[in-house]
Coordinates of C-alpha atoms in Angstrom, one line a residue:
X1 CA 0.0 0.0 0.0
X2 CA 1.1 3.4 -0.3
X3 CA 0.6 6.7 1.7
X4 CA 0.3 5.2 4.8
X5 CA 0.2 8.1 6.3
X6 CA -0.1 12.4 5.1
X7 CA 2.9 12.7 7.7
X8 CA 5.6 14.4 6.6
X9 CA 8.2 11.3 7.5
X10 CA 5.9 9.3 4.8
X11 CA 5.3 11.7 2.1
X12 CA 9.6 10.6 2.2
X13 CA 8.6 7.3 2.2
X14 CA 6.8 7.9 -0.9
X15 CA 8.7 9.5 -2.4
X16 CA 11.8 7.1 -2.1
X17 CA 9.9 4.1 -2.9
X18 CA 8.6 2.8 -6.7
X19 CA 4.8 4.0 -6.6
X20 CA 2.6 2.0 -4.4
X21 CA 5.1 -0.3 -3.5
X22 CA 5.4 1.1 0.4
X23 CA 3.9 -2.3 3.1
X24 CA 3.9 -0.9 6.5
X25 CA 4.7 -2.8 9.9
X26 CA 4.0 -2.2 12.8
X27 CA 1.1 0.8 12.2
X28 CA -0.9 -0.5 15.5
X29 CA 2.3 0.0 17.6
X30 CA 2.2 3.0 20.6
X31 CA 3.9 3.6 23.2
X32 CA 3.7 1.4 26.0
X33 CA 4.9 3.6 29.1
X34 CA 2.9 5.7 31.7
X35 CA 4.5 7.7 33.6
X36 CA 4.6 11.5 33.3
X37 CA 0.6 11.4 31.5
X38 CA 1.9 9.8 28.5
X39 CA -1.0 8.0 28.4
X40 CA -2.6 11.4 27.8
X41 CA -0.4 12.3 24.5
X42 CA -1.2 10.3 21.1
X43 CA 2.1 8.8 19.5
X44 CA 0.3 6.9 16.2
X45 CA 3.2 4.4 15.4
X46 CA 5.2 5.7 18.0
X47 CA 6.9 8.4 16.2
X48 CA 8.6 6.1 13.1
X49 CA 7.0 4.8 9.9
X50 CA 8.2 1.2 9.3
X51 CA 7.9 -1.3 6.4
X52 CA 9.1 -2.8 3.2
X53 CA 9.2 -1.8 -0.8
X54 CA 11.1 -1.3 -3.3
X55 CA 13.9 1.1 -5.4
X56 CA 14.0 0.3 -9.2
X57 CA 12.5 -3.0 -8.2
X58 CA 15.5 -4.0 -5.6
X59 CA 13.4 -5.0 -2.2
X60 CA 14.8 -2.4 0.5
X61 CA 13.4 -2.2 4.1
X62 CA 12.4 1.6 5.4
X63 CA 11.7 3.6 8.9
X64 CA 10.9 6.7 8.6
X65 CA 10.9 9.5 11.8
X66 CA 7.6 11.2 12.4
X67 CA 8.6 14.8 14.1
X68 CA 5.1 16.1 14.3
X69 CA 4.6 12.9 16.9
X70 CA 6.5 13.7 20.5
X71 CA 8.9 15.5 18.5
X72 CA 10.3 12.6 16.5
X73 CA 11.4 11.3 19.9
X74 CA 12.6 7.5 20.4
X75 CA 11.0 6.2 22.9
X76 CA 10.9 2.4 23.7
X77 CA 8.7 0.8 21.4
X78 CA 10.0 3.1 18.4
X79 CA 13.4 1.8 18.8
X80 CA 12.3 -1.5 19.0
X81 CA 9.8 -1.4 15.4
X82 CA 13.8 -0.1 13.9
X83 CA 15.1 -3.5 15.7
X84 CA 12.5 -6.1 14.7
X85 CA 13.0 -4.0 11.1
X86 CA 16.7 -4.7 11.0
X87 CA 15.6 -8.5 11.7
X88 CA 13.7 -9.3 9.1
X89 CA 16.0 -7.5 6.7
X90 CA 19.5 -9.5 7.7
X91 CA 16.8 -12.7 6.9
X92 CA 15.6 -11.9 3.3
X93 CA 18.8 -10.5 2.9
X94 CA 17.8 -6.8 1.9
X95 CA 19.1 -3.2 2.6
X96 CA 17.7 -0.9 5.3
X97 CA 17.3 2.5 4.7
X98 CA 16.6 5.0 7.8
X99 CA 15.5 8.4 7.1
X100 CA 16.1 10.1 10.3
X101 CA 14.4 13.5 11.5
X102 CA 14.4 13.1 15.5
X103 CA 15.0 15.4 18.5
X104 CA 16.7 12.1 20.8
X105 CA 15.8 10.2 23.2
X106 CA 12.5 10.6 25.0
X107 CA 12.9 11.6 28.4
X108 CA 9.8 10.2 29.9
X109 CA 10.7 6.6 29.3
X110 CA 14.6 7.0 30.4
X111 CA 15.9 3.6 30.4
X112 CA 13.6 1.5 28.4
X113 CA 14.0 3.9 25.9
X114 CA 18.4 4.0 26.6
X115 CA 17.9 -0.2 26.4
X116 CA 16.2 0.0 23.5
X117 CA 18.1 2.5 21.9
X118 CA 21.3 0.0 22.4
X119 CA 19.3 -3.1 20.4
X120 CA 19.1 -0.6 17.2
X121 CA 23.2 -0.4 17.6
X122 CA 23.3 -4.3 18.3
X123 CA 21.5 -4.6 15.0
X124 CA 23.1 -2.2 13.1
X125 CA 26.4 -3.9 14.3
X126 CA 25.2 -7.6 13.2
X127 CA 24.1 -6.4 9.5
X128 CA 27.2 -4.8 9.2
X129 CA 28.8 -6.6 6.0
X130 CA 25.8 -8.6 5.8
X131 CA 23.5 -6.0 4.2
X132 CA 23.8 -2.7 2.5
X133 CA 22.8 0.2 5.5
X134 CA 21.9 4.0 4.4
X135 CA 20.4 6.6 6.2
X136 CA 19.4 9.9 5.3
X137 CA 19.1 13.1 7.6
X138 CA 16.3 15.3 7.3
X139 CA 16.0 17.2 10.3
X140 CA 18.2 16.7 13.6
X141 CA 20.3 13.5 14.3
X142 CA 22.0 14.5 17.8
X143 CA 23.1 12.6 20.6
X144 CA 23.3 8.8 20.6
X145 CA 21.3 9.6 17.7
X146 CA 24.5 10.5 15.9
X147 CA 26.0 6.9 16.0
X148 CA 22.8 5.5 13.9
X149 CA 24.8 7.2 10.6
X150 CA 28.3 6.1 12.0
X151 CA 27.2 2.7 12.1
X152 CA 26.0 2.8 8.6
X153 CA 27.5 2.8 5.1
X154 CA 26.4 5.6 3.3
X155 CA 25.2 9.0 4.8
X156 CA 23.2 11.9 3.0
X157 CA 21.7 15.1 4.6
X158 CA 19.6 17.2 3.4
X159 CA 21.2 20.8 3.5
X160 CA 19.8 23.3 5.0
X161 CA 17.7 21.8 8.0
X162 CA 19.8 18.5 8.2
X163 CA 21.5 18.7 11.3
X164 CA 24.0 15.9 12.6
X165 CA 25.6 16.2 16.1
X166 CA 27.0 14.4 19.3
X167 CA 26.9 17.7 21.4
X168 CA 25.5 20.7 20.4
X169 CA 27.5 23.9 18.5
X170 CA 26.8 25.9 21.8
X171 CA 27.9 22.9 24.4
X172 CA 31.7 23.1 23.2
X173 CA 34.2 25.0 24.9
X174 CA 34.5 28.3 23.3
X175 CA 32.3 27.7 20.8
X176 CA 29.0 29.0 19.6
X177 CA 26.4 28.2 16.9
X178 CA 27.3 31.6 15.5
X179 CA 31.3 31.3 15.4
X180 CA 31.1 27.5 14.4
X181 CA 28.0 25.4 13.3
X182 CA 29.5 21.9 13.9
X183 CA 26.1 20.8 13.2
X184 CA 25.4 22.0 9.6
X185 CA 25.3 20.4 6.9
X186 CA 28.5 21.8 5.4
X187 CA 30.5 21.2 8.3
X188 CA 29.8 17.5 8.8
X189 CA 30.4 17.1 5.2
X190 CA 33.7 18.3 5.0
X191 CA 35.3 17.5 8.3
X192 CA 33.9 13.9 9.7
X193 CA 34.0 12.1 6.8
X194 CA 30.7 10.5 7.8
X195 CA 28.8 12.3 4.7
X196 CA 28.6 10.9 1.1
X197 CA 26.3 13.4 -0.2
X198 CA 24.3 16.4 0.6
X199 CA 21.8 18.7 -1.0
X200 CA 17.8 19.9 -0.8
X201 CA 15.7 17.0 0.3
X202 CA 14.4 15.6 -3.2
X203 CA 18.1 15.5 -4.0
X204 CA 19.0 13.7 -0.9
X205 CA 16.2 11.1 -1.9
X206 CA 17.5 10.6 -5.9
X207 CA 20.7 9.9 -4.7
X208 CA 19.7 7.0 -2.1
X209 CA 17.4 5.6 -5.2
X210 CA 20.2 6.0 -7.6
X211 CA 23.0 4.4 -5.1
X212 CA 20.8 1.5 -4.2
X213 CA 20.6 1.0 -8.1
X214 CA 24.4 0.3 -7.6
X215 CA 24.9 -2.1 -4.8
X216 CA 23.5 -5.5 -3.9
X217 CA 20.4 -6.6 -2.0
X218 CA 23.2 -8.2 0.5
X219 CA 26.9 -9.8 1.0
X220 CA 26.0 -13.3 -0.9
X221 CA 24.4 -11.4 -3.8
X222 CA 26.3 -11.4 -6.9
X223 CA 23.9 -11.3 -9.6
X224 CA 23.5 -7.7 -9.5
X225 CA 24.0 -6.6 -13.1
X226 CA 22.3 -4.4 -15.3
X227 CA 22.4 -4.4 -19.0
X228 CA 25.7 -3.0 -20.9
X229 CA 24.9 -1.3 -24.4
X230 CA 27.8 1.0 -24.6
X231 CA 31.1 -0.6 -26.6
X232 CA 33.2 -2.4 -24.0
X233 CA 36.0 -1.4 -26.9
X234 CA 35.2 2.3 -26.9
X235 CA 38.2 4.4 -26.6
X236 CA 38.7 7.3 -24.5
X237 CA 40.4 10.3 -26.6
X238 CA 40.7 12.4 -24.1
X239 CA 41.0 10.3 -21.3
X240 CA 44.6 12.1 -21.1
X241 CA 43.3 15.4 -20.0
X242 CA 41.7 14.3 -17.3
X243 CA 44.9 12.8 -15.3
X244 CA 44.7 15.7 -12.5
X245 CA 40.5 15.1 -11.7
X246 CA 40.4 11.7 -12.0
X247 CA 36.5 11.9 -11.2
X248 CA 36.1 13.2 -15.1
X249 CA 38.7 10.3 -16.0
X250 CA 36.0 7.7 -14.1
X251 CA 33.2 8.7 -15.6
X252 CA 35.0 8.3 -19.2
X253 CA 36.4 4.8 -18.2
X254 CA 32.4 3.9 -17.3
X255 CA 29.6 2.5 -18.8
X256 CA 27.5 5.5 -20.3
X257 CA 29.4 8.0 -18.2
X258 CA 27.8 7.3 -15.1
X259 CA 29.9 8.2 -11.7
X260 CA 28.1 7.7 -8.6
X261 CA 30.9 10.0 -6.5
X262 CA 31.0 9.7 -2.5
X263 CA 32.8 12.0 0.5
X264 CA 33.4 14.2 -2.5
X265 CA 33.8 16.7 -0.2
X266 CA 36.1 15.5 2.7
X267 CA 39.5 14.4 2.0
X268 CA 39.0 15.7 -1.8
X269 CA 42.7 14.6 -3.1
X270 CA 40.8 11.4 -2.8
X271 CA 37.9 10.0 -5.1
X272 CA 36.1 6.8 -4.1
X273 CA 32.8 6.0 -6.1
X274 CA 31.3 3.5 -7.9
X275 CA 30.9 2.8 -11.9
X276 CA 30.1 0.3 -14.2
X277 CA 32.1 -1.5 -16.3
X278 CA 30.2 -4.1 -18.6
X279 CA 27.2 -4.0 -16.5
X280 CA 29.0 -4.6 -13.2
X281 CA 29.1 -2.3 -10.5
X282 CA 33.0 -1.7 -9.4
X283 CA 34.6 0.5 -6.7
X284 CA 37.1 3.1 -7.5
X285 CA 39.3 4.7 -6.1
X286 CA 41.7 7.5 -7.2
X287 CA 44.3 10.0 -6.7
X288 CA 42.9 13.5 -7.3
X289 CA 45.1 16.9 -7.6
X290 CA 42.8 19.2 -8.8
X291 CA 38.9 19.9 -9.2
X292 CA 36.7 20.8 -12.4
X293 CA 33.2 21.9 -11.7
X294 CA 30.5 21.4 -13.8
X295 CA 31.2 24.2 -16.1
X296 CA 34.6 23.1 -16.6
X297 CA 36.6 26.0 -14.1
X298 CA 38.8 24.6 -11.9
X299 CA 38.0 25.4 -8.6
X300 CA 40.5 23.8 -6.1
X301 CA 44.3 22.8 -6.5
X302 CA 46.4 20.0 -4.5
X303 CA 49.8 19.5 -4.1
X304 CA 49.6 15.6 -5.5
X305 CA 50.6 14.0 -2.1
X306 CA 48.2 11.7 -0.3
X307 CA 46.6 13.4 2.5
X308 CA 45.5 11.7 6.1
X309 CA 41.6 12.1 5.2
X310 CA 42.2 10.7 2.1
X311 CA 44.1 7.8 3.8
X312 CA 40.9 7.2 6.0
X313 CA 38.6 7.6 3.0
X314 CA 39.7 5.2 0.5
X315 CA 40.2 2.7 3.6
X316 CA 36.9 2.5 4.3
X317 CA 35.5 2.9 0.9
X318 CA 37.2 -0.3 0.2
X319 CA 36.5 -2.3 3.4
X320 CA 32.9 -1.6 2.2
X321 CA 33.5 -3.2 -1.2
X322 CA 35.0 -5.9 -0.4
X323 CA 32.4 -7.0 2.1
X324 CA 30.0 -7.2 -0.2
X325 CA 32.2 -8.6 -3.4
X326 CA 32.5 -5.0 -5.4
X327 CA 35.9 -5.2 -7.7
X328 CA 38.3 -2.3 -7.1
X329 CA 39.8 -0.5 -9.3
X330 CA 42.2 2.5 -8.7
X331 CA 43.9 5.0 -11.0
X332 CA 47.4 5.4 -8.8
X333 CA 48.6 9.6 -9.6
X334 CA 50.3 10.1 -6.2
X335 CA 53.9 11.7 -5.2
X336 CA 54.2 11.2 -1.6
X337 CA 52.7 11.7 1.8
X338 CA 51.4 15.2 2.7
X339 CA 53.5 17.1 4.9
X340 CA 51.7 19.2 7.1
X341 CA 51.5 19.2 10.8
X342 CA 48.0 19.0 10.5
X343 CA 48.2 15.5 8.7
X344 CA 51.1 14.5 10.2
X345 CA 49.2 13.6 13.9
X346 CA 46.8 10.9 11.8
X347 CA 49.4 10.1 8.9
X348 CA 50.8 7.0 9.8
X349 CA 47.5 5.1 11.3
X350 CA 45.2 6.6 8.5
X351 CA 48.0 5.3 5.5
X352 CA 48.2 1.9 8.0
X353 CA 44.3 1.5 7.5
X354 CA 44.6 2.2 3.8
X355 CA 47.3 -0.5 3.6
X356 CA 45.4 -2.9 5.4
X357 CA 42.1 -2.4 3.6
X358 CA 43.9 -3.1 -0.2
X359 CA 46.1 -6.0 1.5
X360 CA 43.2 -7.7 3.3
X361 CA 40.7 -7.3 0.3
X362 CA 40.2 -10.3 -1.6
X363 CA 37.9 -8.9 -4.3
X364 CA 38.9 -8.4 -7.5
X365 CA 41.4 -5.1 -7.7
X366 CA 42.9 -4.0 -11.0
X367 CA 45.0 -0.6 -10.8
X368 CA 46.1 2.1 -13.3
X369 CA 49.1 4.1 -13.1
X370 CA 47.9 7.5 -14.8
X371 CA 50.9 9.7 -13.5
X372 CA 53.6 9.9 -11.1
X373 CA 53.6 6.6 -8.7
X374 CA 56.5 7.4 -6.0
X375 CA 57.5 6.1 -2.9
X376 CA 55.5 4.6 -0.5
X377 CA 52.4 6.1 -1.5
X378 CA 52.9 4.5 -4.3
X379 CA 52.9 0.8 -2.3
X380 CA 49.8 1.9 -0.2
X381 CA 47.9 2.6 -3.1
X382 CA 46.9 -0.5 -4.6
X383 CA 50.1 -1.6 -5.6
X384 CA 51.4 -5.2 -6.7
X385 CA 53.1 -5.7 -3.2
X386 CA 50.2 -5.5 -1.3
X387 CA 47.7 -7.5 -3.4
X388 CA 46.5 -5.8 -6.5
X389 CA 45.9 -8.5 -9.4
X390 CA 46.6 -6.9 -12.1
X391 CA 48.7 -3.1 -12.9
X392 CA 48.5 -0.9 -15.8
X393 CA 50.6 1.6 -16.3
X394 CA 50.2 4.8 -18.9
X395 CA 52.8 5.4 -21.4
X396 CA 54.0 8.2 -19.7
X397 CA 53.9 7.3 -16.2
X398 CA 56.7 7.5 -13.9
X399 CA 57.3 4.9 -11.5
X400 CA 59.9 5.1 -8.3
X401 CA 61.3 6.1 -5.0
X402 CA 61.2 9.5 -5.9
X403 CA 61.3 12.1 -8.3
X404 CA 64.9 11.7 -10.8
X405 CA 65.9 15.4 -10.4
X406 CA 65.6 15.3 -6.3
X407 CA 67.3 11.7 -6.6
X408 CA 70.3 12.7 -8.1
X409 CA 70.2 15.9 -6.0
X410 CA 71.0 13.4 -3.1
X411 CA 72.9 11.2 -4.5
X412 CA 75.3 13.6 -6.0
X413 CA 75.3 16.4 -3.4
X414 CA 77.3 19.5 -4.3
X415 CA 77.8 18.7 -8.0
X416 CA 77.4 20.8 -10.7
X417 CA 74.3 21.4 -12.9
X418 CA 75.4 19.4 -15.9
X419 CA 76.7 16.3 -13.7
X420 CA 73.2 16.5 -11.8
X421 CA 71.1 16.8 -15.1
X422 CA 73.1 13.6 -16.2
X423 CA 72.6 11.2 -13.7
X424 CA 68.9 12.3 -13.1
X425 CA 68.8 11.4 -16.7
X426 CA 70.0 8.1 -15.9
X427 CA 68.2 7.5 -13.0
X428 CA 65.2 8.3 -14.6
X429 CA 66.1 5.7 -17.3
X430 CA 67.1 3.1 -15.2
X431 CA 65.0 3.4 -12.0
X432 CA 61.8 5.5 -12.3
X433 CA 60.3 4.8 -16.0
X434 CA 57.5 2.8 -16.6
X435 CA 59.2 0.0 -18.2
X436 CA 61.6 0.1 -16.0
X437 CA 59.1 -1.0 -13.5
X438 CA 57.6 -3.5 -16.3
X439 CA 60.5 -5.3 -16.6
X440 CA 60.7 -6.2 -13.0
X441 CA 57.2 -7.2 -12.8
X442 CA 55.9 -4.7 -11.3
X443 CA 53.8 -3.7 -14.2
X444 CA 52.0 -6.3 -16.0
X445 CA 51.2 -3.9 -19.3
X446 CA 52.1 -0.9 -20.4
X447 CA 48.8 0.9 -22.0
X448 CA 48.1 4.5 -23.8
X449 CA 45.4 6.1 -21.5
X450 CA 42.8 5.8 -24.6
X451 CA 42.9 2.3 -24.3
X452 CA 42.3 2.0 -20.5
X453 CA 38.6 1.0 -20.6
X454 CA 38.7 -1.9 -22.8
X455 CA 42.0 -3.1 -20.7
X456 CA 40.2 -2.7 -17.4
X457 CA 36.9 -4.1 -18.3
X458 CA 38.8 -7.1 -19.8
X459 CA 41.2 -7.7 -16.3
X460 CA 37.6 -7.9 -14.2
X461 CA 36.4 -10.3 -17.2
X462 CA 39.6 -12.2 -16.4
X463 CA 39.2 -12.1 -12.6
X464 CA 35.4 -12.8 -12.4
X465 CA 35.6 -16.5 -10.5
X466 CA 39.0 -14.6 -8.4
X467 CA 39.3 -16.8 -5.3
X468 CA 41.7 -16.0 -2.4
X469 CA 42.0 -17.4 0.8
X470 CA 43.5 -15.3 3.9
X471 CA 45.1 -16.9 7.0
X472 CA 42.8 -18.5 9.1
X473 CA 41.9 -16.1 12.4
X474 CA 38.7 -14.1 13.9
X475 CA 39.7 -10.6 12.2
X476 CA 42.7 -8.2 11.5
X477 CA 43.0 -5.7 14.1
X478 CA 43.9 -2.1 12.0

């Protein structure tokens, strides 16, 4: 059935799901408790729309926060309709979706409502891995409320009156709403890295429709294609020019065009998304340096190092693929580690967790070289040491410990210019060029960047039935 309800939280319920697709659960359920005359206040399904339907015909589970009932308050039995939700979505195997518009906990049930509140994160931390979860903030998300979207995989708020928090702008030391909005919209999206996307709230709603359209109903599901009509031989002219914003280069490399970007604003030298490639969603992952908007301007510069955020980012954008069987691919365009104090303090642990997430991934991963590959940022991103199954390199890419210029700078301290220009010239020949690295192994083909789709789409045909075992033990501990 649809419009269960002329509320507010299910005009979004509507408006997410295909057309009278919505089944609601639970529409009998109020609260239970007495005290304080709640007996005297009507709480119609408790504050939160629950039920089933579906996205493009993929069968997704839905709750909904009402906030014209108690505020949007969870209270006991609204925490435990999210809970009994969550259970019959790990069975079928389906993704939940929560659209959150809530002012916290609700004080007159105290710690039924704290006990409760604990089974959503008991749930939330079971499907983890197992199914797909999204949520999408409309209104305020504060508190433990907060930890809901930490505990999920993708996050979207809705711009203006989205408002995501643990404490409150004005409950920090020295700061106010007015100096700092921690809660906004803007702020979470650029410094937690919790937010993939953000915009008014009928954007906020395509993009959960169009990323469910990407992923699959759960961990064990991997039928999820769609059909491919665009040439798996099509070549990419001008692929080339899009080395520095490597989000343009993606969206050439995939089916139709079609990048599904996410973080793209926190830790922007970084560009995780997904893509198609033959009908098969993959994850990428890519070194960015600068930033095209959609007129073309550039509108930011990097310095081509690899910061901490983007560290974190592209670790946890890959733990998320491979949990649920998503190939990786990256396009490697990195010279070094950012040095800034700044980065330095989360440097080492955020690279560590990038490290670990390639390494430990057993999916298939398939990486391009599109520029300058140096150092250990090099290694940590996707390289052949740690795992990747097969590396492409461009014609022109450069490959080593460091720059050949600085090299021979070192090595050769206190010669002259024309001795220096020599043996950079030689150790660019004989240590960082392309097939230099080829002829070591570490580059399986060397490819000209209009070729790169057909060569990628043909390494994931290759590694389709990939299988990979890991040392036996409970889980890594980075």
């Amino acid at each position: 059935m649809s419009n269960a309800t002329q509320s507010l939280a299910g005009t979004r319920i509507d408006s997410l799901l295909d057309a009278n697709s919505f089944v609601e659960i639970g529409q009998s359920v109020t609260a239970r408790n007495t005290d304080f005359n709640m007996t005297e206040k009507k709480a119609p399904s408790d504050g939160v729309i629950t039920g089933y339907g579906v996205i493009d015909g993929n069968l997704v589970y839905v709750y909904s926060q009402d906030a014209s009932v108690l505020n949007g308050t969870v209270g006991e039995m609204h925490a435990k309709k999210i809970s009994r939700l969550y259970d019959l979505a790990m069975k079928t195997g389906a993704p939940v979706i929560g659209l959150v518009d809530c002012a916290g906990i609700r004080l007159q049930e105290a710690t039924d409502a704290l006990e409760a509140f604990g089974e959503i994160y008991m749930k939330q931390t079971l499907a983890s891995g197992m199914i797909p979860q999204i949520t999408g903030i409309f209104g305020t998300c504060g508190g433990g409320m907060a930890v809901i979207p930490a505990l999920t995989d993708f996050t979207f708020i809705e711009e203006k009156k989205g408002k995501m928090f643990v404490n409150t702008p004005n409950a920090l030391e020295g700061n106010s709403v007015s100096k700092c909005d921690t809660s906004a919209a803007k702020f979470q999206s650029e410094e937690t890295g919790l937010i993939d996307g953000m915009g008014t709230e009928e954007e906020v709603i395509g993009k959960i429709r169009e990323l469910v359209t990407y992923l699959p109903s759960n961990c064990e599901d991997t039928d999820s294609f769609v059909e491919c009509d665009d040439d798996l031989n099509r070549v990419c002219e001008t692929l080339e020019n899009c080395v520095a914003d490597t989000s343009i280069a993606l969206s050439q490399i995939a089916d139709n065009g079609q990048f599904f970007e996410v973080k793209a604003d926190y830790g922007k030298d970084m560009v995780t998304g997904f893509i198609r490639l033959n009908g098969a969603t993959v994850g990428a992952v890519a070194n960015r340096s600068e930033v095209y908007d959609a007129d073309g301007n550039k509108t930011e510069e990097f310095d081509g190092s690899l910061s901490a955020r983007g560290a974190r980012k592209a670790a946890d954008f890959v733990k998320f693929c491979d949990a649920f069987e998503i190939p990786v691919l990256t396009l490697t365009n990195v010279n070094g580690f950012k040095a800034t104090l700044c980065n330095e303090k989360m440097m080492a642990k955020s690279v560590g967790e990038m490290v670990h997430a390639f390494a430990d991934a057993t999916v298939p991963k398939v990486n391009v070289i599109i520029g300058k590959a140096y150092g250990n940022a090099y290694i940590a991103m996707n390289s052949k040491a740690i795992g990747a199954d097969m590396v492409y390199a461009w014609e022109n890419a450069e490959i080593g410990m460091m720059d050949a210029s600085l090299a021979a700078k070192i090595m050769y301290a206190g010669s002259d210019a024309k001795v220096l220009g020599e043996k950079a010239a030689e150790y660019r020949a004989l240590q960082s060029s392309v097939a230099s690295a080829a002829a070591r192994g570490y580059v399986d083909t060397i490819i000209s960047p209009a070729d790169t789709r057909k060569y990628v789409i043909g390494a994931f045909e290759m590694l389709f039935t990939k299988r990979e075992e890991r040392p036996s033990k409970k889980h890594g501990t980075v």
